[in-house]
Amino acid sequence: MNLELNGKRVLVTGSSSGIGTSIARALADEGAHVVVHGRNGERTSKIAAMIRENGGQADEVLGDLTDPDQVDAVCRQLLDSGGVDILVNNAGGRHGGWERDGWFGTSPDNWLETYKLNVISTAALVNSLVPAMRERGWGRVIQIASAVALHQPPNFPDYQAAKAAEINMTRSLSRGLAGTGITANCISAGIIHTPGSAAELAAIAAELQLEGGWQAHERHIAVEVFRQTTGRIGRPEDIAAAVCYLASPRADFVTGVNLVIDGGIN
């Protein structure tokens, strides 16, 4: 399928590693001009260079999206160079890391910083970059949320609430953009095997005393721990493929959707 992304300019936040890198590479493979974003200059430049070496088009932009001044600088750089047609809000995470702190180990400051990292930064980018899309009469906004917002385990309450807010705001944004030619959609990702999640998955395998390498115990963890019907852990490419579709003109009739890609957790 030709996704008709040739020449579309895309900002993928948090694309210097993990799922964001896979999204950036997949969009570039489809012909989009990708702006790789990160906070670490060396890693960000490495991903942009890799895309160009593979025949794609890539620029780079640096900035901490929890800092309003840096958000403004990122957006000004993009708008001065022509703006973007597609905004993929992938950057996020949990302030303080992924320890299982639970409700009573998560301070109000943790809640605030996690909310800023996931929700406020997204709103700021939308407010700055989407008006130019409206002027052109076409655009895409895609949020990368998390399936934990739907299942509510007690491990990361601040992160779960922030991702639930992203789902809610996407639906609201889609209605606010009615008739503009811009769609807004969300992807709620399940357990995805990335360098960031590898340690957590390895810890689960050790706790269960599973023998062998990842290939030997992936299915057990997927089925017995996460109750996934597909029998495997997700790959970054699973998310990237969905982003490419939602970003394309082929998805003109899709807006306000929360697409859950979690391997069939039940």
GROMACS .gro file of C-alpha atoms in nm:
model
  266
    1MET     CA    1   0.000   0.000   0.000
    2ASN     CA    2   0.129   0.343  -0.092
    3LEU     CA    3   0.077   0.552   0.221
    4GLU     CA    4   0.133   0.876   0.030
    5LEU     CA    5   0.375   1.015   0.288
    6ASN     CA    6   0.634   1.140   0.041
    7GLY     CA    7   0.731   1.495   0.128
    8LYS     CA    8   0.532   1.509   0.452
    9ARG     CA    9   0.737   1.663   0.733
   10VAL     CA   10   0.709   1.486   1.068
   11LEU     CA   11   0.827   1.562   1.420
   12VAL     CA   12   0.864   1.248   1.632
   13THR     CA   13   0.936   1.350   1.989
   14GLY     CA   14   1.159   1.122   2.193
   15SER     CA   15   1.290   0.955   1.878
   16SER     CA   16   1.654   0.924   1.978
   17SER     CA   17   1.583   0.581   2.130
   18GLY     CA   18   1.330   0.302   2.175
   19ILE     CA   19   0.987   0.313   2.014
   20GLY     CA   20   1.046   0.667   1.890
   21THR     CA   21   1.346   0.558   1.684
   22SER     CA   22   1.144   0.281   1.522
   23ILE     CA   23   0.865   0.526   1.440
   24ALA     CA   24   1.108   0.775   1.287
   25ARG     CA   25   1.277   0.508   1.076
   26ALA     CA   26   0.947   0.364   0.952
   27LEU     CA   27   0.813   0.706   0.852
   28ALA     CA   28   1.138   0.785   0.671
   29ASP     CA   29   1.115   0.452   0.488
   30GLU     CA   30   0.769   0.562   0.369
   31GLY     CA   31   0.917   0.880   0.223
   32ALA     CA   32   0.843   1.128   0.502
   33HIS     CA   33   1.094   1.395   0.601
   34VAL     CA   34   1.153   1.317   0.967
   35VAL     CA   35   1.268   1.552   1.241
   36VAL     CA   36   1.437   1.341   1.508
   37HIS     CA   37   1.402   1.483   1.859
   38GLY     CA   38   1.589   1.408   2.178
   39ARG     CA   39   1.767   1.559   2.474
   40ASN     CA   40   2.105   1.401   2.409
   41GLY     CA   41   2.280   1.553   2.110
   42GLU     CA   42   2.502   1.255   2.034
   43ARG     CA   43   2.220   1.000   2.033
   44THR     CA   44   1.987   1.226   1.836
   45SER     CA   45   2.249   1.298   1.569
   46LYS     CA   46   2.326   0.926   1.544
   47ILE     CA   47   1.964   0.837   1.464
   48ALA     CA   48   1.926   1.120   1.212
   49ALA     CA   49   2.250   1.015   1.042
   50MET     CA   50   2.137   0.652   1.030
   51ILE     CA   51   1.814   0.752   0.855
   52ARG     CA   52   2.004   0.958   0.599
   53GLU     CA   53   2.252   0.676   0.539
   54ASN     CA   54   1.957   0.449   0.460
   55GLY     CA   55   1.833   0.692   0.196
   56GLY     CA   56   1.582   0.882   0.409
   57GLN     CA   57   1.543   1.249   0.489
   58ALA     CA   58   1.609   1.355   0.848
   59ASP     CA   59   1.683   1.666   1.050
   60GLU     CA   60   1.726   1.689   1.424
   61VAL     CA   61   1.613   1.910   1.708
   62LEU     CA   62   1.712   1.910   2.075
   63GLY     CA   63   1.515   2.012   2.380
   64ASP     CA   64   1.381   1.910   2.720
   65LEU     CA   65   1.004   1.918   2.670
   66THR     CA   66   0.937   1.969   3.041
   67ASP     CA   67   1.104   2.311   3.014
   68PRO     CA   68   0.867   2.570   2.858
   69ASP     CA   69   1.157   2.777   2.723
   70GLN     CA   70   1.305   2.474   2.549
   71VAL     CA   71   0.965   2.377   2.407
   72ASP     CA   72   0.937   2.727   2.263
   73ALA     CA   73   1.285   2.697   2.112
   74VAL     CA   74   1.204   2.359   1.954
   75CYS     CA   75   0.880   2.489   1.804
   76ARG     CA   76   1.039   2.811   1.678
   77GLN     CA   77   1.311   2.612   1.503
   78LEU     CA   78   1.050   2.396   1.334
   79LEU     CA   79   0.818   2.681   1.237
   80ASP     CA   80   1.106   2.889   1.100
   81SER     CA   81   1.193   2.599   0.869
   82GLY     CA   82   0.839   2.547   0.742
   83GLY     CA   83   0.656   2.375   1.026
   84VAL     CA   84   0.544   2.013   1.030
   85ASP     CA   85   0.256   1.827   0.870
   86ILE     CA   86   0.252   1.550   1.128
   87LEU     CA   87   0.319   1.562   1.502
   88VAL     CA   88   0.390   1.234   1.680
   89ASN     CA   89   0.396   1.291   2.056
   90ASN     CA   90   0.600   0.991   2.163
   91ALA     CA   91   0.819   1.146   2.435
   92GLY     CA   92   0.707   1.061   2.785
   93GLY     CA   93   0.775   0.829   3.071
   94ARG     CA   94   0.771   0.831   3.446
   95HIS     CA   95   0.957   1.084   3.652
   96GLY     CA   96   1.213   0.906   3.867
   97GLY     CA   97   1.226   0.582   3.669
   98TRP     CA   98   1.032   0.257   3.664
   99GLU     CA   99   1.060   0.130   4.020
  100ARG     CA  100   0.732  -0.018   4.138
  101ASP     CA  101   0.663   0.252   4.395
  102GLY     CA  102   0.286   0.210   4.406
  103TRP     CA  103   0.044   0.462   4.547
  104PHE     CA  104   0.216   0.526   4.877
  105GLY     CA  105   0.568   0.548   4.741
  106THR     CA  106   0.482   0.810   4.480
  107SER     CA  107   0.502   1.164   4.610
  108PRO     CA  108   0.290   1.460   4.491
  109ASP     CA  109   0.605   1.600   4.329
  110ASN     CA  110   0.642   1.274   4.132
  111TRP     CA  111   0.284   1.311   4.014
  112LEU     CA  112   0.343   1.668   3.902
  113GLU     CA  113   0.666   1.596   3.715
  114THR     CA  114   0.520   1.288   3.543
  115TYR     CA  115   0.218   1.493   3.436
  116LYS     CA  116   0.443   1.765   3.298
  117LEU     CA  117   0.651   1.509   3.109
  118ASN     CA  118   0.354   1.343   2.940
  119VAL     CA  119   0.060   1.583   2.932
  120ILE     CA  120   0.179   1.943   2.956
  121SER     CA  121   0.454   1.893   2.700
  122THR     CA  122   0.203   1.739   2.458
  123ALA     CA  123  -0.041   2.028   2.502
  124ALA     CA  124   0.237   2.282   2.449
  125LEU     CA  125   0.349   2.122   2.123
  126VAL     CA  126  -0.007   2.100   1.995
  127ASN     CA  127  -0.073   2.465   2.075
  128SER     CA  128   0.245   2.576   1.900
  129LEU     CA  129   0.256   2.353   1.592
  130VAL     CA  130  -0.105   2.275   1.498
  131PRO     CA  131  -0.217   2.630   1.403
  132ALA     CA  132   0.017   2.618   1.101
  133MET     CA  133  -0.141   2.285   1.001
  134ARG     CA  134  -0.483   2.450   1.017
  135GLU     CA  135  -0.365   2.724   0.784
  136ARG     CA  136  -0.257   2.460   0.532
  137GLY     CA  137  -0.578   2.260   0.576
  138TRP     CA  138  -0.417   1.925   0.652
  139GLY     CA  139  -0.233   1.758   0.937
  140ARG     CA  140  -0.201   1.472   1.180
  141VAL     CA  141  -0.155   1.457   1.557
  142ILE     CA  142  -0.072   1.116   1.703
  143GLN     CA  143  -0.019   1.051   2.073
  144ILE     CA  144   0.165   0.745   2.202
  145ALA     CA  145  -0.008   0.653   2.527
  146SER     CA  146  -0.005   0.324   2.719
  147ALA     CA  147  -0.234   0.030   2.778
  148VAL     CA  148  -0.170   0.063   3.154
  149ALA     CA  149  -0.406   0.361   3.142
  150LEU     CA  150  -0.685   0.113   3.067
  151HIS     CA  151  -0.595  -0.170   3.306
  152GLN     CA  152  -0.490   0.036   3.613
  153PRO     CA  153  -0.249  -0.191   3.800
  154PRO     CA  154  -0.133  -0.019   4.120
  155ASN     CA  155   0.235  -0.001   4.031
  156PHE     CA  156   0.273   0.336   3.854
  157PRO     CA  157  -0.036   0.543   3.942
  158ASP     CA  158   0.114   0.874   3.829
  159TYR     CA  159   0.211   0.738   3.487
  160GLN     CA  160  -0.121   0.559   3.439
  161ALA     CA  161  -0.317   0.875   3.517
  162ALA     CA  162  -0.101   1.085   3.284
  163LYS     CA  163  -0.150   0.840   2.997
  164ALA     CA  164  -0.524   0.828   3.062
  165ALA     CA  165  -0.522   1.207   3.031
  166GLU     CA  166  -0.350   1.176   2.693
  167ILE     CA  167  -0.624   0.945   2.569
  168ASN     CA  168  -0.890   1.186   2.691
  169MET     CA  169  -0.724   1.493   2.543
  170THR     CA  170  -0.686   1.321   2.205
  171ARG     CA  171  -1.060   1.267   2.181
  172SER     CA  172  -1.121   1.627   2.282
  173LEU     CA  173  -0.863   1.756   2.032
  174SER     CA  174  -1.018   1.556   1.748
  175ARG     CA  175  -1.346   1.738   1.809
  176GLY     CA  176  -1.172   2.072   1.842
  177LEU     CA  177  -1.019   2.015   1.498
  178ALA     CA  178  -1.346   1.924   1.327
  179GLY     CA  179  -1.359   2.042   0.968
  180THR     CA  180  -0.994   2.151   0.955
  181GLY     CA  181  -0.847   1.856   0.763
  182ILE     CA  182  -0.647   1.754   1.071
  183THR     CA  183  -0.705   1.428   1.256
  184ALA     CA  184  -0.601   1.343   1.612
  185ASN     CA  185  -0.556   0.983   1.722
  186CYS     CA  186  -0.392   0.790   2.003
  187ILE     CA  187  -0.209   0.458   2.028
  188SER     CA  188  -0.209   0.279   2.363
  189ALA     CA  189   0.094   0.053   2.356
  190GLY     CA  190   0.124  -0.261   2.564
  191ILE     CA  191   0.446  -0.428   2.675
  192ILE     CA  192   0.705  -0.349   2.408
  193HIS     CA  193   1.055  -0.499   2.409
  194THR     CA  194   1.294  -0.203   2.402
  195PRO     CA  195   1.628  -0.131   2.569
  196GLY     CA  196   1.427   0.053   2.834
  197SER     CA  197   1.200  -0.242   2.916
  198ALA     CA  198   1.461  -0.517   2.879
  199ALA     CA  199   1.578  -0.489   3.241
  200GLU     CA  200   1.223  -0.518   3.373
  201LEU     CA  201   1.155  -0.824   3.156
  202ALA     CA  202   1.482  -0.983   3.263
  203ALA     CA  203   1.390  -0.923   3.628
  204ILE     CA  204   1.057  -1.099   3.574
  205ALA     CA  205   1.236  -1.397   3.417
  206ALA     CA  206   1.477  -1.415   3.710
  207GLU     CA  207   1.194  -1.393   3.964
  208LEU     CA  208   1.018  -1.683   3.790
  209GLN     CA  209   1.348  -1.875   3.768
  210LEU     CA  210   1.311  -1.921   3.395
  211GLU     CA  211   1.606  -2.077   3.220
  212GLY     CA  212   1.759  -1.988   2.885
  213GLY     CA  213   1.765  -1.663   2.693
  214TRP     CA  214   1.490  -1.430   2.582
  215GLN     CA  215   1.364  -1.657   2.304
  216ALA     CA  216   1.316  -1.937   2.555
  217HIS     CA  217   1.105  -1.744   2.805
  218GLU     CA  218   0.931  -1.474   2.599
  219ARG     CA  219   0.617  -1.681   2.541
  220HIS     CA  220   0.591  -1.780   2.909
  221ILE     CA  221   0.612  -1.416   3.019
  222ALA     CA  222   0.369  -1.300   2.749
  223VAL     CA  223   0.106  -1.562   2.827
  224GLU     CA  224   0.145  -1.636   3.199
  225VAL     CA  225   0.247  -1.293   3.330
  226PHE     CA  226   0.083  -1.043   3.094
  227ARG     CA  227  -0.203  -1.271   2.976
  228GLN     CA  228  -0.150  -1.185   2.609
  229THR     CA  229  -0.338  -1.386   2.350
  230THR     CA  230  -0.074  -1.333   2.080
  231GLY     CA  231   0.187  -1.526   2.281
  232ARG     CA  232   0.468  -1.276   2.236
  233ILE     CA  233   0.589  -0.940   2.363
  234GLY     CA  234   0.543  -0.642   2.133
  235ARG     CA  235   0.815  -0.496   1.913
  236PRO     CA  236   0.871  -0.127   1.843
  237GLU     CA  237   0.788  -0.203   1.480
  238ASP     CA  238   0.434  -0.300   1.585
  239ILE     CA  239   0.374   0.056   1.703
  240ALA     CA  240   0.561   0.216   1.415
  241ALA     CA  241   0.345   0.042   1.154
  242ALA     CA  242   0.028   0.177   1.313
  243VAL     CA  243   0.172   0.527   1.332
  244CYS     CA  244   0.256   0.518   0.961
  245TYR     CA  245  -0.104   0.434   0.875
  246LEU     CA  246  -0.259   0.694   1.105
  247ALA     CA  247  -0.016   0.956   0.977
  248SER     CA  248  -0.107   0.893   0.615
  249PRO     CA  249  -0.377   1.039   0.391
  250ARG     CA  250  -0.514   0.684   0.381
  251ALA     CA  251  -0.645   0.743   0.735
  252ASP     CA  252  -0.851   1.053   0.654
  253PHE     CA  253  -1.164   0.888   0.797
  254VAL     CA  254  -1.001   0.793   1.128
  255THR     CA  255  -1.002   1.047   1.410
  256GLY     CA  256  -1.060   1.051   1.785
  257VAL     CA  257  -0.956   0.687   1.807
  258ASN     CA  258  -0.756   0.516   2.081
  259LEU     CA  259  -0.592   0.221   1.904
  260VAL     CA  260  -0.488  -0.040   2.162
  261ILE     CA  261  -0.185  -0.244   2.055
  262ASP     CA  262  -0.117  -0.470   2.352
  263GLY     CA  263  -0.105  -0.826   2.219
  264GLY     CA  264  -0.458  -0.898   2.336
  265ILE     CA  265  -0.417  -0.855   2.712
  266ASN     CA  266  -0.719  -1.005   2.885
   0.00000   0.00000   0.00000
